[in-house]
PDB file of C-alpha atoms in Angstrom:
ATOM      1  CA  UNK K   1       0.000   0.000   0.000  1.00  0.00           C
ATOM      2  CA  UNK K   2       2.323   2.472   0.883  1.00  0.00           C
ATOM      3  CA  UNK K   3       5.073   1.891  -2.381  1.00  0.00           C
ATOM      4  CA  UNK K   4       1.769   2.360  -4.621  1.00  0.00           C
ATOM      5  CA  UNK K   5       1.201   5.875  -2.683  1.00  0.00           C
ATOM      6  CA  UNK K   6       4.794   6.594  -3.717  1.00  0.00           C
ATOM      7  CA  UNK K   7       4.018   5.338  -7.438  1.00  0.00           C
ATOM      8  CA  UNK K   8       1.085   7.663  -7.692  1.00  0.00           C
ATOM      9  CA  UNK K   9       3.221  10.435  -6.641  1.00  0.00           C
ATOM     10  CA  UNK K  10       5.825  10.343  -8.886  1.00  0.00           C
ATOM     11  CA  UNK K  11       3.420   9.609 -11.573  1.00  0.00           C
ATOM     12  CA  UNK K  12       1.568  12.666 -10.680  1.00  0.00           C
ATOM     13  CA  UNK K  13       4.842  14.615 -10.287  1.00  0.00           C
ATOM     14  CA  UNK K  14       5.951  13.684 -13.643  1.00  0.00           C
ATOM     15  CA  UNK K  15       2.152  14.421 -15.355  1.00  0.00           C
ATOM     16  CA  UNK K  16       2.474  17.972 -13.740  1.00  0.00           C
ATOM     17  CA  UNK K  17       6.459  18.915 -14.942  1.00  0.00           C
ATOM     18  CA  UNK K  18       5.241  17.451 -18.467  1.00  0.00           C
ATOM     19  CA  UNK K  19       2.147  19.171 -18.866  1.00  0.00           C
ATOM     20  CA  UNK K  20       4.157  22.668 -17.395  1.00  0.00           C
ATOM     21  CA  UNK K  21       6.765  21.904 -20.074  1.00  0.00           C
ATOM     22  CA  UNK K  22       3.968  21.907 -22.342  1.00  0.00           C
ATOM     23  CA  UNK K  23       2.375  25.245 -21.170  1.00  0.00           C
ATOM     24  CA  UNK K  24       5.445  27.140 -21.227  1.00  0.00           C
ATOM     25  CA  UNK K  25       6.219  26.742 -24.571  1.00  0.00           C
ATOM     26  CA  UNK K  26       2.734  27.519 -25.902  1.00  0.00           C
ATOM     27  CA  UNK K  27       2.723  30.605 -23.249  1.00  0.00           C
ATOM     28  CA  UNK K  28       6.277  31.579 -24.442  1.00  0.00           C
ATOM     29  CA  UNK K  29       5.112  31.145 -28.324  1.00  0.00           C
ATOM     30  CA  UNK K  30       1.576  33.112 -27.616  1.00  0.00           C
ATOM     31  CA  UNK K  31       3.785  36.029 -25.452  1.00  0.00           C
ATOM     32  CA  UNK K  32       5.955  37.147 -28.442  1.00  0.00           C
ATOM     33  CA  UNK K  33       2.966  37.348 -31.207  1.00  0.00           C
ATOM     34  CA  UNK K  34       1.241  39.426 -28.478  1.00  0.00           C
ATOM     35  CA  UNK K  35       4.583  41.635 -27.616  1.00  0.00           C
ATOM     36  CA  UNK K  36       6.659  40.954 -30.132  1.00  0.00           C
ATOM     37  CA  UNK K  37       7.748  43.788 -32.462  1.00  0.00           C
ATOM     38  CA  UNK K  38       6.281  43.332 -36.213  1.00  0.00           C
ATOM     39  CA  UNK K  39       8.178  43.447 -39.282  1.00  0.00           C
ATOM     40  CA  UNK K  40       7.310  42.371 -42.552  1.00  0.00           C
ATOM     41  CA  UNK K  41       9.084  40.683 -44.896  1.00  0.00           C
ATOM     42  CA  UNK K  42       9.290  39.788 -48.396  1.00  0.00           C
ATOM     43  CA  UNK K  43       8.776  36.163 -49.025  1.00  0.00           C
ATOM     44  CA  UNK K  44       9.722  33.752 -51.770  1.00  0.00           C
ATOM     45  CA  UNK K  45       8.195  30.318 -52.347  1.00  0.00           C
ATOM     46  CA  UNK K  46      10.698  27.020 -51.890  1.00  0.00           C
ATOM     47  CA  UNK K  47       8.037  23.700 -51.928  1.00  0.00           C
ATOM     48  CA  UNK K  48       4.330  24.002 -51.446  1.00  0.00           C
ATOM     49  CA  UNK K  49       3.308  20.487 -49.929  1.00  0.00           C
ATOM     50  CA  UNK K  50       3.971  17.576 -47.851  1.00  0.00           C
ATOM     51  CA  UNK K  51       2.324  14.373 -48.381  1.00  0.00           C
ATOM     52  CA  UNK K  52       2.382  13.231 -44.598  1.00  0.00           C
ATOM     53  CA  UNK K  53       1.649  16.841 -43.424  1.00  0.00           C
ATOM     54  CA  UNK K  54      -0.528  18.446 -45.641  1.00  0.00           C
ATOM     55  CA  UNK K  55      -0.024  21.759 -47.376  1.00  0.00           C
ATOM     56  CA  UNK K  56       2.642  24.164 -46.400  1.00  0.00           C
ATOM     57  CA  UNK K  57       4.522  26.739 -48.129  1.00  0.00           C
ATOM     58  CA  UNK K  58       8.153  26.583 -47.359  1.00  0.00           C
ATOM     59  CA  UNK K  59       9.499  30.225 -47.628  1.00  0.00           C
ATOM     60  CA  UNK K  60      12.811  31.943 -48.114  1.00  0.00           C
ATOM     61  CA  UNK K  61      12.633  35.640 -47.067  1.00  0.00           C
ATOM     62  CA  UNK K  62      15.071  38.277 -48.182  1.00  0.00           C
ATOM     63  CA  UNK K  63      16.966  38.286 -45.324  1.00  0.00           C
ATOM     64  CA  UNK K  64      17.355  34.586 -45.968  1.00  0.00           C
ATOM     65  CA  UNK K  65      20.449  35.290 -47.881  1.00  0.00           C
ATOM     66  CA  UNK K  66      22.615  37.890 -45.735  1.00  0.00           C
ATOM     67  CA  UNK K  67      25.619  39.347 -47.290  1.00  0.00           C
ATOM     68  CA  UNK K  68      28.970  38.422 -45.997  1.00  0.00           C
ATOM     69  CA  UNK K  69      30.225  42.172 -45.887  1.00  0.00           C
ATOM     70  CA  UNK K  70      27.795  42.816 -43.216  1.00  0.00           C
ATOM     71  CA  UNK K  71      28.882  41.005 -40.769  1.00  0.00           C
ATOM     72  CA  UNK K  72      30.619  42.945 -38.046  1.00  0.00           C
ATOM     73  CA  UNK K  73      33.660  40.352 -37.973  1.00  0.00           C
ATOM     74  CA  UNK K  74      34.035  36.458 -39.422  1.00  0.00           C
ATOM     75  CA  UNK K  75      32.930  33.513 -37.674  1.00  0.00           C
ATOM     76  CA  UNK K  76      35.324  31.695 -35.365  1.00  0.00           C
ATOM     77  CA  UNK K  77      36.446  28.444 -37.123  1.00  0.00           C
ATOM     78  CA  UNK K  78      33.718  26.465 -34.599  1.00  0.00           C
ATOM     79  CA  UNK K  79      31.246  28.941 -35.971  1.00  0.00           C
ATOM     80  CA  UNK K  80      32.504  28.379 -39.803  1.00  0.00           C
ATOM     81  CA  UNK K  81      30.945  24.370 -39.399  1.00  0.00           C
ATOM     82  CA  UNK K  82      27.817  26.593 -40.042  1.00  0.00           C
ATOM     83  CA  UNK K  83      24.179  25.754 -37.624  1.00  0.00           C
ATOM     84  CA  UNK K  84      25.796  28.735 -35.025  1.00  0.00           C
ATOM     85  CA  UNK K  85      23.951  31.530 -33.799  1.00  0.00           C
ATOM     86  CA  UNK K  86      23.682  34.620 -35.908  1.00  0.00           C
ATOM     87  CA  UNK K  87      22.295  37.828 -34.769  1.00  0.00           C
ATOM     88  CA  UNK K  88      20.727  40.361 -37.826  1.00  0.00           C
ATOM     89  CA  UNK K  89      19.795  43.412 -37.309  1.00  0.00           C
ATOM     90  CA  UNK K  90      17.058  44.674 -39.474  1.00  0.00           C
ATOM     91  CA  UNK K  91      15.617  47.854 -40.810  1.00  0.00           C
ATOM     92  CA  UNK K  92      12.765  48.792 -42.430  1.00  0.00           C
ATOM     93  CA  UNK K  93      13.203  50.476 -46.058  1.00  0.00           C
ATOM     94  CA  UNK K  94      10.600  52.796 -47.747  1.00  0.00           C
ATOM     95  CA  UNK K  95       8.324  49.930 -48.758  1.00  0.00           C
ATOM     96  CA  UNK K  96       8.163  48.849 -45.315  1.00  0.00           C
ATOM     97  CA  UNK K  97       9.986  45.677 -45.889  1.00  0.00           C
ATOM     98  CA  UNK K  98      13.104  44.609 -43.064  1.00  0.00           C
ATOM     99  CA  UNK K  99      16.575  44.527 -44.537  1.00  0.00           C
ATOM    100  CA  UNK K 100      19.522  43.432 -42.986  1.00  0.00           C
ATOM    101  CA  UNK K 101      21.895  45.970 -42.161  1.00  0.00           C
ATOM    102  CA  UNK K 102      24.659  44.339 -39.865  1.00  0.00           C
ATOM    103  CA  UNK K 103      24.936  40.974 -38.773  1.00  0.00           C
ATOM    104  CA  UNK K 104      27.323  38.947 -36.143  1.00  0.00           C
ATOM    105  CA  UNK K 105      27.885  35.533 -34.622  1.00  0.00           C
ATOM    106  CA  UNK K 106      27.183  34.526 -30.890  1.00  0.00           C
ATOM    107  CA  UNK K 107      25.699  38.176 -29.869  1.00  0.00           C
ATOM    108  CA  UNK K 108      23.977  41.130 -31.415  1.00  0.00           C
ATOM    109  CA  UNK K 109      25.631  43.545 -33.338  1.00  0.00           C
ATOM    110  CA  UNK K 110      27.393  46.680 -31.484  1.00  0.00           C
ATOM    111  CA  UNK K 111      26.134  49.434 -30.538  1.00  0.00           C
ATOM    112  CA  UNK K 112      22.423  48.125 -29.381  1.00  0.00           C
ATOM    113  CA  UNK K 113      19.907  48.653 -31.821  1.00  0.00           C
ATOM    114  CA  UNK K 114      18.186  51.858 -32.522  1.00  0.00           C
ATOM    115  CA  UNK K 115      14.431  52.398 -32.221  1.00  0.00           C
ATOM    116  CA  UNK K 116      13.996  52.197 -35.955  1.00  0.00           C
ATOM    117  CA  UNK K 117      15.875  48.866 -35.676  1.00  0.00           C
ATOM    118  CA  UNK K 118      15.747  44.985 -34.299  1.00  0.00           C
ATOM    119  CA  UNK K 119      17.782  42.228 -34.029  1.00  0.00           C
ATOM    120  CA  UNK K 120      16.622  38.762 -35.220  1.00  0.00           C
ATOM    121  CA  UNK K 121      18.237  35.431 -33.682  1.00  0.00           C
ATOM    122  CA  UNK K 122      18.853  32.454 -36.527  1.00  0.00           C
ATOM    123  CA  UNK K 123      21.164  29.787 -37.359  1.00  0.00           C
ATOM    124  CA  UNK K 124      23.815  30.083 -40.085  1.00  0.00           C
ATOM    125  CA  UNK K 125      24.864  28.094 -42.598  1.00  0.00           C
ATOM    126  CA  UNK K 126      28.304  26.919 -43.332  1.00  0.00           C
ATOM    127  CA  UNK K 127      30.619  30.136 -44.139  1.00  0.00           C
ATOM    128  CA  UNK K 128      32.788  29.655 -47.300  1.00  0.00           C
ATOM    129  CA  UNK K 129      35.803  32.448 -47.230  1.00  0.00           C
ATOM    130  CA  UNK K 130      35.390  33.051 -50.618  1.00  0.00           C
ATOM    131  CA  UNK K 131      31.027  33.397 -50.432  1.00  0.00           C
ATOM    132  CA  UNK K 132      29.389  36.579 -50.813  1.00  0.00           C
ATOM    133  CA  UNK K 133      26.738  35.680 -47.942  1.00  0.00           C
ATOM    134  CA  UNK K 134      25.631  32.983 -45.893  1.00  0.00           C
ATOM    135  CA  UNK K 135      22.274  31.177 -45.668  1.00  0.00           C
ATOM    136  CA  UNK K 136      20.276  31.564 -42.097  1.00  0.00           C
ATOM    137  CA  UNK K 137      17.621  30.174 -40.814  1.00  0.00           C
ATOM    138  CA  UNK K 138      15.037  31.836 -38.286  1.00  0.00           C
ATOM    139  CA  UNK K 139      12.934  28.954 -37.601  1.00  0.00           C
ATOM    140  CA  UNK K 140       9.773  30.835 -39.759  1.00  0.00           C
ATOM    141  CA  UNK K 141      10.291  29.291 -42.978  1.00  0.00           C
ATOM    142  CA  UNK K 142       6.938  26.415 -42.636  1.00  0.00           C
ATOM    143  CA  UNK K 143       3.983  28.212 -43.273  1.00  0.00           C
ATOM    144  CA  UNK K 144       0.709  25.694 -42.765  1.00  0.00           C
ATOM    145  CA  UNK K 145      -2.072  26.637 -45.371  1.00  0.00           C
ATOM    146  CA  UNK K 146      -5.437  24.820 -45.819  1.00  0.00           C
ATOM    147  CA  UNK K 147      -5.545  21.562 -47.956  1.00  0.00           C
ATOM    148  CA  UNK K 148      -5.556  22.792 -51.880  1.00  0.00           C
ATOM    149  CA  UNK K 149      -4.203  25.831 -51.057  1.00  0.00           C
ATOM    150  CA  UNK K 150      -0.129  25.258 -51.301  1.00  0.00           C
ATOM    151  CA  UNK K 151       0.137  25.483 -54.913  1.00  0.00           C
ATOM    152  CA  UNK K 152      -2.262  28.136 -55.905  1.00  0.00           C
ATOM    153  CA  UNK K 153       0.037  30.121 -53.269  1.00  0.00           C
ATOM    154  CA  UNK K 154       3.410  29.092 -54.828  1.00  0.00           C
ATOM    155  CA  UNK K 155       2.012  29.872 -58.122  1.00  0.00           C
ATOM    156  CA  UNK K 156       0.422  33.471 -57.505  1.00  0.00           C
ATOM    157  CA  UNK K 157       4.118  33.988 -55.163  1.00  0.00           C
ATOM    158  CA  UNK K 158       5.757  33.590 -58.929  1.00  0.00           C
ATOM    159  CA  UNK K 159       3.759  36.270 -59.940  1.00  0.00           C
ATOM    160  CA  UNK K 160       3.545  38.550 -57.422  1.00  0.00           C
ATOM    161  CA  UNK K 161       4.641  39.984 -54.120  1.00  0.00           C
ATOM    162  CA  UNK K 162       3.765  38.154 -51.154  1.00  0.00           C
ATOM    163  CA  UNK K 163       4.728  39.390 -47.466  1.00  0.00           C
ATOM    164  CA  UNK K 164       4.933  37.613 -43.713  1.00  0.00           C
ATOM    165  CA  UNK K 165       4.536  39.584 -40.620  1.00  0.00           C
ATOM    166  CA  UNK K 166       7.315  38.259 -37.983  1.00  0.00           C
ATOM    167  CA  UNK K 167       6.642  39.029 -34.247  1.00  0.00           C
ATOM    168  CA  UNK K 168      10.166  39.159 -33.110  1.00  0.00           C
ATOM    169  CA  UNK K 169      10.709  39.107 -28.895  1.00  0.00           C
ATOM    170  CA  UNK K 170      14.002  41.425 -27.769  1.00  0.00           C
ATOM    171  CA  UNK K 171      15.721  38.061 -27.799  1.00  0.00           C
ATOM    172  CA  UNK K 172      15.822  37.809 -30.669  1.00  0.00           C
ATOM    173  CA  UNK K 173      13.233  34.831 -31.354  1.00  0.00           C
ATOM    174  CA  UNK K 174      10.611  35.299 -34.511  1.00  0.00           C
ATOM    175  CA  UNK K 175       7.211  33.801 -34.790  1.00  0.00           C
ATOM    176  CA  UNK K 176       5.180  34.059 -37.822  1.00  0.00           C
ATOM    177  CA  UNK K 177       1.773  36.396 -36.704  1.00  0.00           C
ATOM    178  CA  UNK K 178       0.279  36.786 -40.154  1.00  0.00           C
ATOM    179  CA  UNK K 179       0.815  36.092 -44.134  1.00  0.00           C
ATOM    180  CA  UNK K 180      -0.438  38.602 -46.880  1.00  0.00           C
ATOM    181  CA  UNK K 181      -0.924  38.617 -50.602  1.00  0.00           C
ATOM    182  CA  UNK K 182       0.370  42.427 -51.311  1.00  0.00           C
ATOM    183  CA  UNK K 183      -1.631  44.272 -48.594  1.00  0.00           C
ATOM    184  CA  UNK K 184      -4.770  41.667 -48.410  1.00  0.00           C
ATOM    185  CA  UNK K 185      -4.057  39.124 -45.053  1.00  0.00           C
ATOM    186  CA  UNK K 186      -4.573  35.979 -45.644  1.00  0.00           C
ATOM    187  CA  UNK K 187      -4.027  33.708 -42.689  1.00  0.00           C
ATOM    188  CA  UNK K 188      -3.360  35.459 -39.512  1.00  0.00           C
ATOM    189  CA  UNK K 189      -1.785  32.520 -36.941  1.00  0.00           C
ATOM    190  CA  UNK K 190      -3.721  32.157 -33.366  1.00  0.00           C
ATOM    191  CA  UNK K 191      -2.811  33.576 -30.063  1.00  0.00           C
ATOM    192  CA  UNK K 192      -2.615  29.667 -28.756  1.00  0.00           C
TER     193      UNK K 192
END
């Protein structure tokens, strides 16, 4: 009797540190789209469906691509191996579209960034010396759409501009909020 008291214990232990795992991350995902600083970027279609998943548009963004020059100094031969942590800071331009306007590995780009600016945390490819920029990835590039919908998207992308709003938290940490043909939403992504 008593060693089954213990056994429901733990069990119920363990239920409650899984299911606070759980609400953390949904609370932590939920806080930035509600806090989070917007930008928008431009986006440009990659692969519009998944058998197993359903329909998703996989997106590369025009900061996707950031310009060796910009960073502040070059990766550390660790950091070269390429999935380190890159720090862009961004800028909106007259169209309102973010551009990247410094980069740098580990931490954000010195001095802090202005009000007009904001830094946004990825992971970097592999650096080549010779390579005029390096691939990064901010964790937004699966976009979920209804069933029939991937295609149609990719197509119309080819044809013309499409934009993501990013919620980005002062860490650094994007979530998609909302994904627009021109200036018409059309999927905005839930609070939870």
């Amino acid at each position: 009797m008593n060693g089954s008291r213990w056994l429901l214990a733990i069990a119920t232990a363990v239920a409650v540190v899984q299911v606070g795992f759980l609400a953390s991350m949904i609370v932590g995902r939920a806080a930035i789209l509600q806090d989070g600083r917007e930008v928008f970027l431009e986006v440009r279609p990659v692969d519009p469906r998944d058998l197993l998943r359903g329909d998703y548009v996989v997106l590369d963004y025009n900061i996707s691509q950031v310009a060796t020059e910009l960073f502040v100094e070059a990766p550390s031969e660790e950091d070269r191996a390429g999935d380190a942590s890159v720090y862009v800071r961004l800028k909106a331009n007259a169209d309102g579209l973010w551009q990247p306007i410094a980069a740098r590995y580990g931490q954000a780009p010195e001095p802090a960034a202005a009000a007009d600016e904001i830094d946004i945390r990825g992971k970097a490819g592999t650096w080549h010396g010779d390579a005029a920029s390096v691939s990064i990835d901010y964790g937004v590039e699966r976009f979920y759409v209804p069933e029939g919908e991937g295609l149609a998207i990719e197509r119309d992308m080819n044809v013309r501009p499409f934009r993501m709003k990013l919620a980005i938290d002062v860490d650094g940490t994007a979530q998609i909020k909302s994904f627009h043909d021109g200036e018409t939403m059309l999927y905005a992504e839930p609070l939870y």
